[in-house]
Short mmCIF file of N, CA and C in Angstrom, two decimals:
data_model
loop_
_atom_site.label_atom_id
_atom_site.label_comp_id
_atom_site.label_asym_id
_atom_site.label_seq_id
_atom_site.Cartn_x
_atom_site.Cartn_y
_atom_site.Cartn_z
N MET T 1 27.14 25.87 18.80
CA MET T 1 26.43 24.46 19.44
C MET T 1 26.15 23.05 18.30
N ALA T 2 25.39 22.44 18.25
CA ALA T 2 24.40 21.78 17.14
C ALA T 2 22.95 21.40 18.31
N ALA T 3 22.27 21.70 17.88
CA ALA T 3 20.91 21.19 18.81
C ALA T 3 21.14 19.90 19.11
N VAL T 4 20.30 18.85 20.41
CA VAL T 4 20.49 17.91 20.17
C VAL T 4 19.31 17.52 20.11
N ILE T 5 18.91 16.31 19.16
CA ILE T 5 17.44 15.90 18.57
C ILE T 5 17.37 14.97 19.01
N ASP T 6 15.77 14.31 20.09
CA ASP T 6 15.66 13.23 20.16
C ASP T 6 15.49 12.77 19.49
N MET T 7 15.45 11.27 18.41
CA MET T 7 15.12 10.81 17.16
C MET T 7 13.83 10.25 16.93
N ALA T 8 13.97 9.09 18.75
CA ALA T 8 13.06 8.77 18.88
C ALA T 8 11.65 9.70 18.01
N ALA T 9 11.40 11.14 18.96
CA ALA T 9 10.74 12.27 18.67
C ALA T 9 10.20 12.40 17.54
N PHE T 10 11.64 12.34 16.15
CA PHE T 10 11.15 12.79 15.18
C PHE T 10 10.88 12.40 14.25
N ASP T 11 11.13 10.88 14.50
CA ASP T 11 10.42 10.00 14.13
C ASP T 11 8.68 9.61 13.64
N ARG T 12 8.83 9.85 15.06
CA ARG T 12 7.02 9.74 15.78
C ARG T 12 5.97 10.73 14.93
N GLY T 13 7.28 11.72 14.74
CA GLY T 13 6.80 13.28 13.87
C GLY T 13 7.17 12.91 12.36
N ILE T 14 7.05 12.08 11.96
CA ILE T 14 7.72 12.24 10.66
C ILE T 14 6.67 10.70 9.96
N ASP T 15 6.99 9.84 10.84
CA ASP T 15 6.40 8.11 9.93
C ASP T 15 5.30 8.42 9.45
N PRO T 16 4.64 9.13 10.55
CA PRO T 16 3.00 8.78 10.00
C PRO T 16 2.19 9.73 8.98
N ILE T 17 3.58 10.57 7.95
CA ILE T 17 3.37 10.75 6.36
C ILE T 17 3.87 9.85 5.41
N LEU T 18 4.55 9.29 5.08
CA LEU T 18 4.86 8.04 4.65
C LEU T 18 3.60 6.67 4.27
N ASP T 19 1.97 6.88 4.93
CA ASP T 19 0.73 6.83 4.95
C ASP T 19 0.54 7.14 4.16
N PHE T 20 0.49 8.29 3.75
CA PHE T 20 0.00 8.99 2.15
C PHE T 20 0.21 8.96 0.60
N PHE T 21 1.95 7.90 1.26
CA PHE T 21 2.58 7.03 -0.18
C PHE T 21 2.04 6.00 -0.78
N ASN T 22 2.01 6.39 -1.48
CA ASN T 22 2.04 4.05 -2.91
C ASN T 22 3.05 3.76 -2.50
N VAL T 23 3.54 2.67 -3.75
CA VAL T 23 4.69 2.62 -3.88
C VAL T 23 5.14 3.01 -4.72
N GLU T 24 4.43 3.64 -6.27
CA GLU T 24 4.67 3.93 -6.86
C GLU T 24 5.71 5.49 -6.85
N GLN T 25 4.17 6.14 -5.52
CA GLN T 25 5.31 7.30 -5.02
C GLN T 25 6.31 7.44 -4.00
N ALA T 26 6.14 5.98 -3.24
CA ALA T 26 7.62 6.03 -2.48
C ALA T 26 8.91 5.83 -3.46
N ARG T 27 8.91 5.05 -5.11
CA ARG T 27 9.50 4.88 -6.02
C ARG T 27 10.50 6.43 -6.06
N ALA T 28 9.58 6.53 -6.78
CA ALA T 28 9.55 8.78 -7.08
C ALA T 28 10.32 8.67 -5.59
N LEU T 29 9.83 8.77 -4.87
CA LEU T 29 10.49 10.32 -3.84
C LEU T 29 11.98 9.56 -3.33
N VAL T 30 12.35 8.61 -3.61
CA VAL T 30 13.67 7.47 -3.60
C VAL T 30 14.53 8.23 -4.83
N ALA T 31 13.68 8.46 -5.90
CA ALA T 31 14.56 8.55 -7.04
C ALA T 31 14.75 10.16 -7.28
N TYR T 32 13.98 10.96 -7.06
CA TYR T 32 14.27 12.85 -6.54
C TYR T 32 16.25 13.16 -6.63
N HIS T 33 16.19 13.95 -6.99
CA HIS T 33 17.04 14.13 -7.16
C HIS T 33 17.57 15.71 -7.56
N GLY T 34 16.09 16.50 -7.59
CA GLY T 34 15.77 17.54 -7.49
C GLY T 34 16.81 18.10 -9.91
N ASP T 35 15.69 19.19 -9.73
CA ASP T 35 16.77 19.29 -11.23
C ASP T 35 17.58 19.94 -11.11
N GLU T 36 18.31 20.10 -12.64
CA GLU T 36 19.71 20.19 -13.82
C GLU T 36 20.12 21.65 -12.24
N GLY T 37 18.91 22.72 -12.36
CA GLY T 37 18.73 23.87 -11.85
C GLY T 37 19.56 23.84 -10.71
N LEU T 38 18.79 23.38 -10.37
CA LEU T 38 19.14 23.30 -8.59
C LEU T 38 20.11 22.90 -8.06
N ARG T 39 20.29 21.91 -8.93
CA ARG T 39 21.29 20.85 -8.16
C ARG T 39 23.10 22.13 -8.91
N THR T 40 22.43 22.28 -9.73
CA THR T 40 24.63 23.14 -10.73
C THR T 40 24.24 24.41 -9.74
N ARG T 41 22.86 24.61 -9.12
CA ARG T 41 23.38 25.98 -8.15
C ARG T 41 23.22 25.97 -6.97
N ILE T 42 23.09 24.58 -6.15
CA ILE T 42 23.10 23.83 -4.42
C ILE T 42 25.45 23.65 -4.97
N GLU T 43 25.87 23.21 -5.96
CA GLU T 43 26.82 22.96 -6.49
C GLU T 43 27.50 24.42 -6.39
N GLU T 44 27.66 25.57 -7.26
CA GLU T 44 27.59 26.60 -7.06
C GLU T 44 28.12 27.36 -6.09
N LEU T 45 26.66 27.30 -5.21
CA LEU T 45 27.26 27.74 -3.63
C LEU T 45 28.36 26.57 -2.72
N ALA T 46 27.59 25.15 -3.02
CA ALA T 46 28.64 24.76 -2.38
C ALA T 46 30.47 25.26 -2.66
N GLY T 47 30.37 25.48 -3.91
CA GLY T 47 32.12 25.88 -3.82
C GLY T 47 32.39 27.19 -3.77
N ARG T 48 31.48 28.38 -3.78
CA ARG T 48 31.97 29.38 -2.44
C ARG T 48 31.87 29.37 -1.93
N SER T 49 31.30 28.12 -0.49
CA SER T 49 31.35 28.58 0.22
C SER T 49 32.70 28.14 0.80
N THR T 50 33.05 26.72 0.42
CA THR T 50 34.51 26.14 0.67
C THR T 50 35.44 26.88 0.58
N GLU T 51 35.20 28.24 -0.30
CA GLU T 51 36.13 29.25 -0.70
C GLU T 51 36.51 30.43 0.81
N GLY T 52 34.76 30.66 0.12
CA GLY T 52 34.79 31.41 2.30
C GLY T 52 34.30 32.30 1.08
N GLU T 53 33.64 32.73 0.77
CA GLU T 53 33.38 34.50 -0.56
C GLU T 53 31.65 34.21 -1.29
N LEU T 54 30.58 33.28 -0.01
CA LEU T 54 29.51 33.72 0.54
C LEU T 54 29.58 34.61 0.65
N THR T 55 28.27 35.37 0.44
CA THR T 55 27.22 36.45 0.92
C THR T 55 26.36 35.90 1.63
N GLU T 56 26.08 37.04 3.07
CA GLU T 56 25.46 36.60 3.96
C GLU T 56 24.19 36.11 3.13
N GLN T 57 22.78 36.56 1.89
CA GLN T 57 22.20 36.53 1.81
C GLN T 57 22.46 35.42 1.12
N GLU T 58 23.39 35.05 -0.12
CA GLU T 58 23.84 33.19 -0.53
C GLU T 58 24.09 32.49 0.56
N ARG T 59 24.60 32.66 1.79
CA ARG T 59 24.97 31.27 3.32
C ARG T 59 23.30 31.01 3.70
N ALA T 60 22.51 32.20 3.26
CA ALA T 60 21.56 32.28 3.91
C ALA T 60 20.26 31.20 2.63
N GLU T 61 20.69 30.95 1.32
CA GLU T 61 20.42 30.46 0.78
C GLU T 61 21.00 28.61 0.10
N TYR T 62 22.06 28.91 0.79
CA TYR T 62 22.75 26.91 0.75
C TYR T 62 22.00 26.65 2.07
N GLU T 63 22.15 27.26 3.05
CA GLU T 63 21.90 27.13 4.16
C GLU T 63 20.21 25.69 4.34
N GLY T 64 19.20 26.66 3.41
CA GLY T 64 18.31 26.27 3.57
C GLY T 64 18.00 24.87 2.10
N TYR T 65 19.35 24.94 1.13
CA TYR T 65 19.45 23.80 0.99
C TYR T 65 19.68 22.78 1.04
N VAL T 66 20.23 23.00 2.72
CA VAL T 66 21.08 21.77 3.20
C VAL T 66 19.96 21.62 3.90
N GLN T 67 19.31 21.89 4.84
CA GLN T 67 18.39 21.68 5.39
C GLN T 67 17.58 20.89 5.11
N ALA T 68 17.38 21.54 3.32
CA ALA T 68 16.00 20.75 2.67
C ALA T 68 16.81 19.18 2.16
N ASN T 69 17.97 19.31 2.03
CA ASN T 69 18.26 18.54 1.65
C ASN T 69 18.40 16.84 2.27
N LYS T 70 18.60 17.66 3.70
CA LYS T 70 18.57 17.23 5.03
C LYS T 70 17.51 15.92 5.33
N PHE T 71 15.83 16.99 4.99
CA PHE T 71 15.18 16.00 4.97
C PHE T 71 14.33 15.43 3.92
N ILE T 72 15.33 15.62 2.60
CA ILE T 72 15.27 14.55 1.73
C ILE T 72 15.83 13.60 2.14
N ALA T 73 17.05 13.75 2.27
CA ALA T 73 17.83 11.97 2.36
C ALA T 73 16.94 11.53 3.99
N ILE T 74 16.17 11.67 4.03
CA ILE T 74 15.62 11.17 5.65
C ILE T 74 14.50 10.76 5.05
N LEU T 75 13.31 11.34 4.43
CA LEU T 75 12.30 11.17 3.66
C LEU T 75 12.40 9.35 2.85
N GLN T 76 13.62 9.74 2.27
CA GLN T 76 14.04 8.62 0.90
C GLN T 76 14.33 7.81 1.28
N ALA T 77 15.14 7.81 3.14
CA ALA T 77 15.34 6.31 3.68
C ALA T 77 14.77 6.17 4.19
N LYS T 78 13.31 6.64 4.26
CA LYS T 78 12.42 5.57 5.36
C LYS T 78 11.29 5.35 4.15
N ALA T 79 11.67 5.53 2.97
CA ALA T 79 11.13 5.43 1.57
C ALA T 79 11.65 3.77 0.90
N LYS T 80 12.94 3.94 0.77
CA LYS T 80 13.20 2.73 0.83
C LYS T 80 13.45 1.41 1.62
N LYS T 81 12.99 2.04 3.47
CA LYS T 81 12.61 1.41 4.44
C LYS T 81 11.41 0.15 3.39
N LEU T 82 10.89 1.75 3.53
CA LEU T 82 8.95 1.50 3.65
C LEU T 82 9.20 0.47 2.10
N LEU T 83 9.18 0.14 1.41
CA LEU T 83 9.79 -0.37 -0.11
C LEU T 83 10.42 -1.78 0.33
N SER T 84 11.23 -2.00 1.38
CA SER T 84 12.39 -3.41 1.47
C SER T 84 11.02 -4.21 1.80
N ASP T 85 9.95 -2.97 2.89
CA ASP T 85 9.36 -3.90 4.56
C ASP T 85 8.36 -4.23 3.92
N GLY T 86 8.02 -3.56 2.82
CA GLY T 86 6.30 -3.98 1.88
C GLY T 86 5.85 -4.97 0.67
#
């Protein structure tokens, strides 16, 4: 069962980080997609995961990327909002 997250608390903890970004940095964050090697590795692990072929170490690595991607996506969404409000 997934943990329930209080999004207001999450936002309260994350939103002040946006104060560290100027417009150029916010645009760079929105445009970020990781380097080709990283994207290739994630795609490889995703495929192995779909096939049920991940080792325990690969599963831990893949979950790390999944969590990082979620965090980056949240920051990118907040940066987009910052740019649209500014």
